Amino acid sequence: MADERYGPVPPPPPLPPPAGSPVTPPDPWSPPPSPGTPGAAEPAWQSPAGGWSAGTGQPPAPGQALGPGQPPAPGDRRRLPRWLVMIAVATATASVISFAAVLLWPASESGPHAPLDFRRFTSVARIDFATASRTTLTAVRGDRGYAASEQDGDLHVVAFEVATGAQSWQRTITGAPQWSRIVATQGGLLVLAYEPDPTIPRRMFVLDPETGEERWHQDVRGDDQLFFLRDALGWLDRDRGELRGLDLATGGDRWRVDLPEGEPTVLPVTSDADLARPTDLRGDPSPGAGDNRIVVVAPDRSVRVIDGDDGRIVSERDNLAGPDDLLLAYQGRLFIAAAEPGYRLDSYDLAALSEVSQAHYEAPDAERYPDQLAACGGRVCLLETVSFDRDTTELVAVDAVDGGELWRAPAAGAEQLLGVGEWVAAAANVDFEPSVVVYDRAGEPVLEREGLVVRLNDSNLLVLTGIGAITGGVSVAGAAIEGWDGDPFEVGRLPEGVLEQECSWNERHLVCPDRSGVDIWQFAVD
């Protein structure tokens, strides 16, 4: 989606190697052939507002960063992120779509952020592994970082201060032959084992973030859902047909709720604060705690709102919405767009679902179909197509309070949305070549590039170009909404050998692994 208005993208300066970093050796774990069985991979993880949306009837835009697909097998870390394989996923069968464990992040409160002063990459520190690892994972929460490497089948985890690289603790975890992901939260570090068969349980460990000691572990299936509540972990246990609230400190049940028959959609309630939290390459925002309510949409079209503190039913209504509808629980309301031509967008008060709905938008003709639904800076944004033709896609912004179309803009080929404060990014993927257009609050395109966008907070973003490329490295640029002049700042290029799929960041630092260790770079100051 090149546009001459923005001029050519200048090549960013190369990133100097971190102090003390060794020359990258030949990779002894070249990517193996992709598994032939659909779903043979790590569980997919999902997010509410702030995640790249994929409105397939599972929790969209806040909801689904991408539908489950075929994530990389262990050792295959140089491939496009899951949200970039949307075209391939869209052709999968329904049975493949269910092959994923899903992590949902609820809202967290956050104030407005100032524009960052982006700088050229500078090396902070390097943490070397004891031996080269076929699986390397990272996570960052605030000023604390984590790096994990597979050593003789075990997972060795190191906690460190992102600003200095000073190590806080080390821990070795046993009990799984392979590993897929680590997730940093305020209440615990989650470590998830890898299992190719979604019907076979895989172990999830929860570590104390201050000491690394194991608090508890639990076996979960690949088609379960996991999401964060206040001091608890929500678990959609499909094997038992229950929605459970697990205490993050002990792993014990705080509450259990029986689920209706079939495959329900479960999504947390989100707020504008979600648009202020960083997202990763998957589109998942960092974990937080906010509204603490959960919406359960059953195949019989009944909807229940569950209190995440004690599991009680706050509100319920029959014949309201189904799992195939586009759903968004946002700012205390449930937004519903029926997945059909000539659709309407309505919302309902989560505290009183039985009350009259609020009408927000109606498609201007019977040929228009809703593709995506996302929160975007106090509004609700839709991707809308005519007769399923991607070339006709438009981005529509709708008033989330009083209803009514605010603006629409051409977005040909766009498949996913990401809110960045008052801006919204629309991502396309043609022949596995990602590109993105960013629109301002008035619907004007302000940035158009190859690559993808990740959010740092509600005022700043990064643009990454070259994700998944075999050679050349990934170039990184930063952009601040306030004072935007039309050109992102080129902060540098990651060296070859970096496993960019497993990079993590906060608002000022980037943490990236290779097979032998982890490097920390700074790219912004206050």
Short mmCIF file of C-alpha atoms in Angstrom, two decimals:
data_model
loop_
_atom_site.label_atom_id
_atom_site.label_comp_id
_atom_site.label_asym_id
_atom_site.label_seq_id
_atom_site.Cartn_x
_atom_site.Cartn_y
_atom_site.Cartn_z
CA MET A 1 0.00 0.00 0.00
CA ALA A 2 2.66 2.46 -1.04
CA ASP A 3 1.69 6.13 -1.28
CA GLU A 4 3.85 8.80 -2.88
CA ARG A 5 2.50 11.37 -0.43
CA TYR A 6 4.73 9.92 2.23
CA GLY A 7 7.84 9.54 0.09
CA PRO A 8 10.26 6.62 0.09
CA VAL A 9 11.14 4.94 3.35
CA PRO A 10 14.80 5.73 4.08
CA PRO A 11 17.00 2.80 5.06
CA PRO A 12 17.53 2.97 8.82
CA PRO A 13 21.05 2.96 10.22
CA PRO A 14 22.35 -0.45 11.27
CA LEU A 15 22.21 -1.29 14.95
CA PRO A 16 25.68 -1.47 16.50
CA PRO A 17 26.38 -4.82 18.15
CA PRO A 18 25.91 -4.70 21.93
CA ALA A 19 29.02 -4.40 24.00
CA GLY A 20 30.52 -7.80 24.60
CA SER A 21 28.15 -9.65 22.28
CA PRO A 22 29.68 -12.57 20.43
CA VAL A 23 29.54 -13.07 16.69
CA THR A 24 26.35 -14.99 15.90
CA PRO A 25 27.30 -18.61 15.16
CA PRO A 26 25.63 -20.73 12.51
CA ASP A 27 22.17 -21.71 13.70
CA PRO A 28 22.24 -25.40 14.67
CA TRP A 29 18.44 -25.43 14.77
CA SER A 30 17.41 -24.46 11.30
CA PRO A 31 13.61 -24.37 10.98
CA PRO A 32 12.17 -27.84 10.46
CA PRO A 33 9.33 -28.51 8.05
CA SER A 34 6.02 -27.20 9.33
CA PRO A 35 3.90 -29.84 11.05
CA GLY A 36 1.38 -31.37 8.73
CA THR A 37 -1.41 -31.52 11.27
CA PRO A 38 -3.42 -28.29 11.58
CA GLY A 39 -3.16 -26.83 15.06
CA ALA A 40 0.11 -28.62 15.81
CA ALA A 41 1.73 -25.76 17.66
CA GLU A 42 1.73 -23.71 20.82
CA PRO A 43 -1.64 -22.42 22.04
CA ALA A 44 -2.80 -19.12 20.62
CA TRP A 45 -3.25 -16.19 23.00
CA GLN A 46 -5.93 -13.56 22.71
CA SER A 47 -6.51 -10.06 23.99
CA PRO A 48 -9.26 -7.53 24.43
CA ALA A 49 -9.04 -3.89 23.44
CA GLY A 50 -5.68 -3.08 22.10
CA GLY A 51 -5.06 -6.37 20.38
CA TRP A 52 -5.04 -6.76 16.61
CA SER A 53 -8.64 -7.72 16.03
CA ALA A 54 -9.94 -10.56 13.91
CA GLY A 55 -13.70 -10.51 14.05
CA THR A 56 -14.46 -14.12 13.42
CA GLY A 57 -17.07 -14.38 16.14
CA GLN A 58 -14.50 -15.07 18.83
CA PRO A 59 -13.88 -12.05 21.08
CA PRO A 60 -12.88 -9.55 18.38
CA ALA A 61 -11.09 -6.35 18.57
CA PRO A 62 -10.96 -6.35 22.07
CA GLY A 63 -11.12 -9.95 21.65
CA GLN A 64 -9.05 -11.66 19.15
CA ALA A 65 -5.56 -10.71 18.19
CA LEU A 66 -5.88 -13.42 15.60
CA GLY A 67 -7.78 -16.61 15.30
CA PRO A 68 -5.87 -19.71 16.23
CA GLY A 69 -3.76 -21.05 13.47
CA GLN A 70 -0.45 -22.82 13.18
CA PRO A 71 2.13 -20.98 15.29
CA PRO A 72 5.80 -21.88 14.94
CA ALA A 73 6.99 -25.26 16.05
CA PRO A 74 9.80 -25.25 18.60
CA GLY A 75 12.94 -24.17 16.80
CA ASP A 76 10.99 -22.37 14.07
CA ARG A 77 11.03 -18.79 15.32
CA ARG A 78 11.71 -16.92 12.08
CA ARG A 79 8.27 -16.76 10.61
CA LEU A 80 5.54 -14.17 10.41
CA PRO A 81 3.59 -13.42 13.60
CA ARG A 82 0.26 -15.18 13.95
CA TRP A 83 -1.71 -12.05 13.14
CA LEU A 84 0.04 -11.90 9.78
CA VAL A 85 -1.18 -15.31 8.68
CA MET A 86 -4.80 -14.16 8.61
CA ILE A 87 -5.32 -15.25 5.01
CA ALA A 88 -4.16 -18.78 5.74
CA VAL A 89 -6.20 -18.96 8.92
CA ALA A 90 -9.32 -17.80 7.14
CA THR A 91 -9.22 -20.91 4.98
CA ALA A 92 -8.92 -23.31 7.91
CA THR A 93 -11.73 -25.59 8.94
CA ALA A 94 -13.82 -24.92 12.01
CA SER A 95 -12.08 -27.72 13.84
CA VAL A 96 -8.73 -26.04 13.27
CA ILE A 97 -10.12 -22.73 14.49
CA SER A 98 -10.79 -24.30 17.89
CA PHE A 99 -7.24 -25.58 18.33
CA ALA A 100 -5.99 -22.84 20.63
CA ALA A 101 -5.68 -21.83 24.24
CA VAL A 102 -6.50 -18.15 24.53
CA LEU A 103 -5.33 -15.49 26.95
CA LEU A 104 -7.57 -12.48 27.53
CA TRP A 105 -6.38 -9.31 29.23
CA PRO A 106 -8.89 -7.08 31.00
CA ALA A 107 -8.58 -3.33 31.28
CA SER A 108 -6.14 -1.45 33.47
CA GLU A 109 -6.23 2.18 34.50
CA SER A 110 -3.64 4.48 33.01
CA GLY A 111 -3.31 8.20 32.53
CA PRO A 112 -2.32 10.00 29.34
CA HIS A 113 1.29 9.63 28.25
CA ALA A 114 3.68 12.28 26.98
CA PRO A 115 5.38 11.93 23.60
CA LEU A 116 8.64 10.02 23.81
CA ASP A 117 11.96 11.41 22.63
CA PHE A 118 13.09 8.65 20.27
CA ARG A 119 16.84 8.10 19.89
CA ARG A 120 19.16 5.84 17.95
CA PHE A 121 19.54 2.39 19.51
CA THR A 122 22.11 2.22 22.30
CA SER A 123 23.25 -1.00 23.94
CA VAL A 124 22.34 -1.45 27.61
CA ALA A 125 23.48 -5.00 28.42
CA ARG A 126 23.68 -8.58 27.23
CA ILE A 127 22.72 -11.71 29.16
CA ASP A 128 24.37 -14.88 27.83
CA PHE A 129 22.85 -18.35 28.10
CA ALA A 130 24.90 -21.23 29.48
CA THR A 131 24.57 -23.02 26.14
CA ALA A 132 22.87 -22.26 22.85
CA SER A 133 19.12 -22.83 23.01
CA ARG A 134 16.61 -24.02 20.43
CA THR A 135 13.83 -22.22 22.33
CA THR A 136 14.35 -18.65 23.57
CA LEU A 137 11.55 -16.60 25.12
CA THR A 138 11.29 -13.12 26.63
CA ALA A 139 8.72 -11.04 28.52
CA VAL A 140 8.76 -7.50 29.90
CA ARG A 141 6.48 -5.89 32.46
CA GLY A 142 7.36 -2.33 33.40
CA ASP A 143 11.02 -2.20 34.42
CA ARG A 144 11.33 -5.97 34.94
CA GLY A 145 12.39 -8.30 32.15
CA TYR A 146 12.52 -12.09 31.85
CA ALA A 147 14.47 -14.34 29.51
CA ALA A 148 14.03 -18.09 29.18
CA SER A 149 16.19 -20.63 27.36
CA GLU A 150 15.84 -24.36 26.92
CA GLN A 151 18.75 -26.22 28.51
CA ASP A 152 18.75 -30.03 28.12
CA GLY A 153 14.95 -30.06 27.95
CA ASP A 154 14.48 -27.86 31.01
CA LEU A 155 13.63 -24.17 30.88
CA HIS A 156 16.09 -21.79 32.53
CA VAL A 157 14.48 -18.45 33.45
CA VAL A 158 16.38 -15.26 34.34
CA ALA A 159 14.78 -12.10 35.79
CA PHE A 160 16.56 -8.78 35.29
CA GLU A 161 16.17 -5.01 35.44
CA VAL A 162 15.52 -3.75 31.93
CA ALA A 163 17.26 -0.40 32.47
CA THR A 164 20.57 -1.97 33.54
CA GLY A 165 20.53 -5.69 32.81
CA ALA A 166 21.22 -6.45 36.49
CA GLN A 167 19.93 -9.96 37.26
CA SER A 168 17.44 -10.46 40.10
CA TRP A 169 17.08 -14.26 40.14
CA GLN A 170 17.47 -17.44 38.11
CA ARG A 171 15.27 -20.52 38.13
CA THR A 172 15.17 -23.83 36.24
CA ILE A 173 11.76 -25.37 35.48
CA THR A 174 11.31 -29.04 34.71
CA GLY A 175 8.31 -31.10 33.76
CA ALA A 176 7.84 -30.53 30.02
CA PRO A 177 9.82 -31.64 26.97
CA GLN A 178 9.22 -28.37 25.10
CA TRP A 179 8.16 -24.80 25.90
CA SER A 180 6.08 -22.20 24.11
CA ARG A 181 5.68 -18.89 25.97
CA ILE A 182 6.19 -16.82 29.11
CA VAL A 183 3.84 -14.01 30.21
CA ALA A 184 4.73 -11.40 32.83
CA THR A 185 2.01 -10.10 35.14
CA GLN A 186 2.05 -8.15 38.38
CA GLY A 187 0.92 -11.20 40.32
CA GLY A 188 2.99 -13.91 38.67
CA LEU A 189 5.12 -15.07 35.77
CA LEU A 190 3.26 -17.62 33.65
CA VAL A 191 5.28 -20.29 31.85
CA LEU A 192 3.46 -22.45 29.32
CA ALA A 193 4.71 -25.78 28.02
CA TYR A 194 4.35 -26.80 24.39
CA GLU A 195 2.08 -29.59 23.21
CA PRO A 196 1.17 -30.08 19.53
CA ASP A 197 -2.14 -31.85 20.17
CA PRO A 198 -4.75 -29.36 21.48
CA THR A 199 -6.70 -32.16 23.16
CA ILE A 200 -3.72 -33.22 25.30
CA PRO A 201 -3.10 -31.14 28.45
CA ARG A 202 0.08 -29.10 28.69
CA ARG A 203 1.48 -27.76 31.95
CA MET A 204 1.23 -24.13 32.97
CA PHE A 205 3.52 -22.91 35.77
CA VAL A 206 3.03 -19.75 37.82
CA LEU A 207 6.20 -18.31 39.40
CA ASP A 208 6.61 -15.63 42.05
CA PRO A 209 7.84 -12.60 40.05
CA GLU A 210 10.02 -11.42 42.94
CA THR A 211 11.83 -14.68 43.72
CA GLY A 212 11.20 -17.09 40.86
CA GLU A 213 9.83 -19.73 43.23
CA GLU A 214 7.07 -21.89 41.78
CA ARG A 215 3.73 -20.98 43.33
CA TRP A 216 1.63 -23.61 41.60
CA HIS A 217 1.05 -25.39 38.32
CA GLN A 218 -1.99 -26.55 36.42
CA ASP A 219 -2.56 -28.65 33.31
CA VAL A 220 -4.61 -26.88 30.63
CA ARG A 221 -5.70 -27.94 27.16
CA GLY A 222 -4.89 -26.19 23.93
CA ASP A 223 -8.52 -25.27 23.27
CA ASP A 224 -9.04 -23.67 26.70
CA GLN A 225 -9.10 -19.92 27.35
CA LEU A 226 -7.07 -18.07 29.95
CA PHE A 227 -7.51 -14.43 30.98
CA PHE A 228 -6.55 -12.13 33.83
CA LEU A 229 -8.77 -10.79 36.59
CA ARG A 230 -7.91 -8.89 39.76
CA ASP A 231 -5.46 -11.16 41.62
CA ALA A 232 -6.89 -14.13 39.75
CA LEU A 233 -6.57 -16.08 36.55
CA GLY A 234 -9.74 -16.86 34.63
CA TRP A 235 -9.87 -20.29 33.01
CA LEU A 236 -12.43 -21.54 30.52
CA ASP A 237 -12.08 -25.26 31.24
CA ARG A 238 -13.68 -26.89 28.21
CA ASP A 239 -13.04 -30.41 29.50
CA ARG A 240 -15.27 -29.79 32.55
CA GLY A 241 -17.53 -27.23 30.90
CA GLU A 242 -16.73 -24.65 33.58
CA LEU A 243 -15.57 -21.08 33.88
CA ARG A 244 -13.19 -20.92 36.85
CA GLY A 245 -11.44 -18.17 38.78
CA LEU A 246 -8.04 -19.35 40.05
CA ASP A 247 -6.21 -17.52 42.82
CA LEU A 248 -2.91 -16.28 41.34
CA ALA A 249 -1.12 -16.80 44.64
CA THR A 250 -2.24 -20.38 45.34
CA GLY A 251 -3.91 -21.77 42.22
CA GLY A 252 -7.01 -22.66 44.23
CA ASP A 253 -10.53 -22.07 42.96
CA ARG A 254 -12.10 -18.80 44.04
CA TRP A 255 -15.27 -19.66 42.16
CA ARG A 256 -16.71 -21.91 39.48
CA VAL A 257 -19.56 -21.33 37.03
CA ASP A 258 -21.14 -24.06 34.90
CA LEU A 259 -21.24 -23.17 31.21
CA PRO A 260 -24.07 -23.86 28.76
CA GLU A 261 -23.65 -26.65 26.25
CA GLY A 262 -21.69 -26.01 23.08
CA GLU A 263 -18.78 -23.65 22.45
CA PRO A 264 -19.40 -20.29 24.15
CA THR A 265 -17.48 -17.09 23.53
CA VAL A 266 -15.99 -15.59 26.68
CA LEU A 267 -14.60 -12.06 26.77
CA PRO A 268 -13.63 -9.59 29.50
CA VAL A 269 -14.90 -6.03 29.72
CA THR A 270 -12.37 -3.47 28.51
CA SER A 271 -11.95 0.29 28.63
CA ASP A 272 -10.01 3.10 26.99
CA ALA A 273 -7.17 2.29 29.39
CA ASP A 274 -6.45 -0.76 27.23
CA LEU A 275 -5.47 1.54 24.39
CA ALA A 276 -2.72 2.93 26.63
CA ARG A 277 -0.93 -0.36 27.31
CA PRO A 278 1.88 -1.83 25.18
CA THR A 279 1.11 -4.56 22.70
CA ASP A 280 3.41 -7.33 21.50
CA LEU A 281 3.85 -8.73 18.01
CA ARG A 282 0.80 -10.91 18.51
CA GLY A 283 -1.29 -7.83 19.30
CA ASP A 284 -1.69 -8.80 22.96
CA PRO A 285 -1.55 -5.88 25.42
CA SER A 286 0.37 -6.34 28.65
CA PRO A 287 -1.77 -7.82 31.45
CA GLY A 288 -3.71 -5.50 33.72
CA ALA A 289 -6.72 -5.43 36.02
CA GLY A 290 -9.75 -3.25 35.46
CA ASP A 291 -13.49 -3.77 35.13
CA ASN A 292 -13.23 -7.41 36.27
CA ARG A 293 -16.46 -8.51 34.62
CA ILE A 294 -16.68 -11.36 32.12
CA VAL A 295 -19.22 -11.77 29.32
CA VAL A 296 -20.30 -15.28 28.30
CA VAL A 297 -22.11 -15.61 24.96
CA ALA A 298 -23.61 -19.07 24.48
CA PRO A 299 -24.56 -20.94 21.29
CA ASP A 300 -28.24 -20.69 22.32
CA ARG A 301 -27.78 -16.87 22.03
CA SER A 302 -28.06 -16.27 25.76
CA VAL A 303 -25.66 -13.76 27.32
CA ARG A 304 -24.48 -13.63 30.93
CA VAL A 305 -22.26 -11.10 32.68
CA ILE A 306 -20.13 -12.67 35.44
CA ASP A 307 -18.48 -10.84 38.35
CA GLY A 308 -14.80 -11.83 38.31
CA ASP A 309 -14.47 -11.36 42.08
CA ASP A 310 -16.95 -14.03 43.16
CA GLY A 311 -18.45 -15.61 40.03
CA ARG A 312 -21.99 -14.32 40.60
CA ILE A 313 -24.22 -13.47 37.64
CA VAL A 314 -24.52 -9.67 37.38
CA SER A 315 -26.93 -9.59 34.45
CA GLU A 316 -28.31 -11.99 31.83
CA ARG A 317 -30.60 -12.09 28.84
CA ASP A 318 -31.84 -14.73 26.40
CA ASN A 319 -31.79 -14.48 22.61
CA LEU A 320 -29.39 -11.54 22.49
CA ALA A 321 -26.23 -12.56 20.61
CA GLY A 322 -24.40 -15.61 19.36
CA PRO A 323 -20.72 -16.62 19.21
CA ASP A 324 -20.68 -15.93 15.46
CA ASP A 325 -21.56 -12.26 15.94
CA LEU A 326 -18.88 -9.58 16.21
CA LEU A 327 -18.71 -8.75 19.92
CA LEU A 328 -17.02 -6.02 21.92
CA ALA A 329 -17.41 -5.51 25.69
CA TYR A 330 -16.24 -1.93 26.04
CA GLN A 331 -16.76 0.93 28.50
CA GLY A 332 -19.53 -0.89 30.36
CA ARG A 333 -21.51 -1.88 27.26
CA LEU A 334 -21.74 -4.93 25.01
CA PHE A 335 -21.50 -3.95 21.33
CA ILE A 336 -23.01 -6.44 18.87
CA ALA A 337 -22.75 -6.48 15.09
CA ALA A 338 -24.48 -9.40 13.42
CA ALA A 339 -22.15 -11.10 10.93
CA GLU A 340 -24.49 -10.57 7.99
CA PRO A 341 -24.95 -8.09 5.12
CA GLY A 342 -26.91 -4.94 5.89
CA TYR A 343 -25.96 -5.29 9.56
CA ARG A 344 -26.64 -3.04 12.54
CA LEU A 345 -24.35 -2.14 15.43
CA ASP A 346 -26.20 -1.97 18.77
CA SER A 347 -25.05 -1.94 22.39
CA TYR A 348 -26.47 -3.01 25.76
CA ASP A 349 -25.72 -1.92 29.31
CA LEU A 350 -23.70 -4.71 30.95
CA ALA A 351 -25.26 -3.93 34.32
CA ALA A 352 -28.78 -4.36 32.90
CA LEU A 353 -28.85 -6.40 29.69
CA SER A 354 -32.64 -6.47 29.78
CA GLU A 355 -32.89 -2.73 29.16
CA VAL A 356 -33.48 -1.23 25.70
CA SER A 357 -30.50 -1.26 23.37
CA GLN A 358 -28.66 1.78 22.05
CA ALA A 359 -28.50 1.96 18.24
CA HIS A 360 -25.08 3.10 17.01
CA TYR A 361 -24.86 2.40 13.30
CA GLU A 362 -26.63 0.73 10.37
CA ALA A 363 -24.94 -0.27 7.13
CA PRO A 364 -25.95 2.10 4.31
CA ASP A 365 -26.99 -0.76 2.02
CA ALA A 366 -27.71 -4.49 2.09
CA GLU A 367 -24.41 -5.44 0.43
CA ARG A 368 -22.13 -4.28 3.24
CA TYR A 369 -20.71 -6.81 5.67
CA PRO A 370 -18.82 -6.23 8.97
CA ASP A 371 -15.33 -7.70 9.01
CA GLN A 372 -13.78 -6.33 12.19
CA LEU A 373 -14.92 -4.52 15.34
CA ALA A 374 -12.50 -2.66 17.60
CA ALA A 375 -12.28 0.05 20.24
CA CYS A 376 -10.36 3.06 18.95
CA GLY A 377 -9.86 6.11 21.14
CA GLY A 378 -13.30 6.48 22.70
CA ARG A 379 -15.00 5.32 19.51
CA VAL A 380 -15.91 2.00 17.95
CA CYS A 381 -14.26 1.21 14.63
CA LEU A 382 -15.41 -1.24 11.98
CA LEU A 383 -13.89 -2.69 8.84
CA GLU A 384 -16.71 -2.96 6.32
CA THR A 385 -16.68 -4.64 2.90
CA VAL A 386 -19.10 -4.82 -0.02
CA SER A 387 -19.99 -8.37 -1.04
CA PHE A 388 -16.88 -9.78 0.67
CA ASP A 389 -14.56 -7.92 -1.75
CA ARG A 390 -11.44 -6.82 0.17
CA ASP A 391 -10.76 -4.10 -2.40
CA THR A 392 -13.93 -2.34 -1.22
CA THR A 393 -12.99 -2.36 2.47
CA GLU A 394 -13.62 0.87 4.36
CA LEU A 395 -12.76 1.88 7.91
CA VAL A 396 -15.81 3.30 9.71
CA ALA A 397 -15.60 5.19 13.02
CA VAL A 398 -18.76 5.23 15.14
CA ASP A 399 -19.67 7.26 18.23
CA ALA A 400 -19.49 4.83 21.17
CA VAL A 401 -21.86 6.88 23.37
CA ASP A 402 -24.54 8.56 21.29
CA GLY A 403 -24.17 6.53 18.11
CA GLY A 404 -23.80 7.71 14.55
CA GLU A 405 -21.08 7.49 11.93
CA LEU A 406 -18.24 9.94 12.60
CA TRP A 407 -16.21 9.29 9.47
CA ARG A 408 -15.25 6.61 6.99
CA ALA A 409 -12.05 6.16 5.00
CA PRO A 410 -10.87 3.83 2.24
CA ALA A 411 -8.94 0.85 3.64
CA ALA A 412 -8.61 -1.53 0.69
CA GLY A 413 -7.17 -4.88 1.73
CA ALA A 414 -7.24 -4.12 5.46
CA GLU A 415 -7.92 -7.13 7.65
CA GLN A 416 -7.12 -6.08 11.22
CA LEU A 417 -7.31 -3.06 13.53
CA LEU A 418 -5.19 -1.78 16.40
CA GLY A 419 -6.09 1.25 18.50
CA VAL A 420 -3.25 3.59 19.50
CA GLY A 421 -4.83 6.29 21.62
CA GLU A 422 -6.88 8.47 19.28
CA TRP A 423 -5.23 6.87 16.24
CA VAL A 424 -6.16 3.55 14.69
CA ALA A 425 -3.92 1.31 12.57
CA ALA A 426 -5.35 -0.86 9.80
CA ALA A 427 -3.16 -3.78 8.75
CA ALA A 428 -3.21 -5.61 5.44
CA ASN A 429 -1.43 -8.76 4.36
CA VAL A 430 -1.02 -9.50 0.67
CA ASP A 431 1.01 -12.58 -0.27
CA PHE A 432 2.32 -12.61 3.31
CA GLU A 433 3.74 -9.10 2.88
CA PRO A 434 2.38 -7.00 5.78
CA SER A 435 1.63 -3.31 5.44
CA VAL A 436 -0.14 -0.82 7.65
CA VAL A 437 -1.96 2.51 7.37
CA VAL A 438 -2.43 4.65 10.49
CA TYR A 439 -5.37 7.07 10.65
CA ASP A 440 -5.75 10.06 12.95
CA ARG A 441 -8.86 10.97 14.96
CA ALA A 442 -10.42 12.67 11.94
CA GLY A 443 -9.90 9.65 9.69
CA GLU A 444 -6.98 11.08 7.73
CA PRO A 445 -4.13 8.68 6.89
CA VAL A 446 -0.99 9.95 8.62
CA LEU A 447 1.41 7.04 8.19
CA GLU A 448 1.64 4.32 5.56
CA ARG A 449 4.39 1.71 5.49
CA GLU A 450 5.35 -1.86 4.87
CA GLY A 451 5.61 -3.81 8.10
CA LEU A 452 3.50 -3.62 11.23
CA VAL A 453 2.76 -1.32 14.15
CA VAL A 454 3.01 -2.10 17.86
CA ARG A 455 1.73 0.20 20.57
CA LEU A 456 3.98 1.53 23.33
CA ASN A 457 1.19 3.51 25.04
CA ASP A 458 -1.69 5.77 24.05
CA SER A 459 0.66 8.38 22.56
CA ASN A 460 3.55 6.45 21.01
CA LEU A 461 4.13 3.51 18.68
CA LEU A 462 6.83 1.53 16.94
CA VAL A 463 6.88 0.53 13.28
CA LEU A 464 8.73 -2.71 12.49
CA THR A 465 9.70 -3.55 8.92
CA GLY A 466 11.17 -6.86 7.78
CA ILE A 467 9.50 -9.17 10.30
CA GLY A 468 10.03 -12.76 9.16
CA ALA A 469 12.65 -11.88 6.55
CA ILE A 470 15.43 -14.43 6.19
CA THR A 471 18.12 -11.77 5.72
CA GLY A 472 18.49 -8.05 6.27
CA GLY A 473 17.25 -7.76 9.82
CA VAL A 474 14.26 -5.84 11.15
CA SER A 475 14.24 -2.05 10.99
CA VAL A 476 12.56 -0.16 13.83
CA ALA A 477 11.12 3.35 13.81
CA GLY A 478 9.30 5.32 16.50
CA ALA A 479 6.40 7.77 16.23
CA ALA A 480 4.67 10.06 18.73
CA ILE A 481 1.11 11.24 18.14
CA GLU A 482 1.63 14.67 19.70
CA GLY A 483 3.67 16.88 17.42
CA TRP A 484 3.51 14.37 14.55
CA ASP A 485 5.29 15.76 11.48
CA GLY A 486 4.68 12.93 9.04
CA ASP A 487 7.92 10.98 9.47
CA PRO A 488 8.74 8.39 12.14
CA PHE A 489 12.19 8.49 13.70
CA GLU A 490 14.47 5.69 12.47
CA VAL A 491 15.96 4.22 15.64
CA GLY A 492 17.93 1.40 14.01
CA ARG A 493 18.03 -2.08 12.57
CA LEU A 494 18.24 -5.31 14.54
CA PRO A 495 21.27 -7.44 13.65
CA GLU A 496 20.82 -10.70 11.80
CA GLY A 497 20.46 -13.65 14.13
CA VAL A 498 18.01 -11.87 16.42
CA LEU A 499 14.80 -13.84 16.91
CA GLU A 500 12.47 -10.89 16.47
CA GLN A 501 9.39 -13.02 17.02
CA GLU A 502 10.37 -13.30 20.69
CA CYS A 503 11.34 -9.66 21.30
CA SER A 504 9.64 -7.76 24.13
CA TRP A 505 9.65 -4.10 25.13
CA ASN A 506 8.48 -1.37 27.41
CA GLU A 507 8.17 2.30 26.55
CA ARG A 508 11.93 2.86 26.27
CA HIS A 509 13.75 -0.45 25.96
CA LEU A 510 13.79 -3.40 23.57
CA VAL A 511 14.71 -6.92 24.74
CA CYS A 512 15.56 -9.40 21.98
CA PRO A 513 17.01 -12.93 22.10
CA ASP A 514 19.18 -14.92 19.78
CA ARG A 515 20.17 -18.56 20.24
CA SER A 516 22.95 -17.67 22.67
CA GLY A 517 21.55 -14.90 24.82
CA VAL A 518 19.46 -11.75 25.17
CA ASP A 519 20.36 -8.17 24.29
CA ILE A 520 18.82 -5.03 25.78
CA TRP A 521 18.72 -1.78 23.81
CA GLN A 522 17.34 1.66 24.66
CA PHE A 523 15.43 3.57 21.97
CA ALA A 524 13.71 6.47 23.80
CA VAL A 525 13.94 8.82 26.77
CA ASP A 526 11.40 11.04 28.51
#
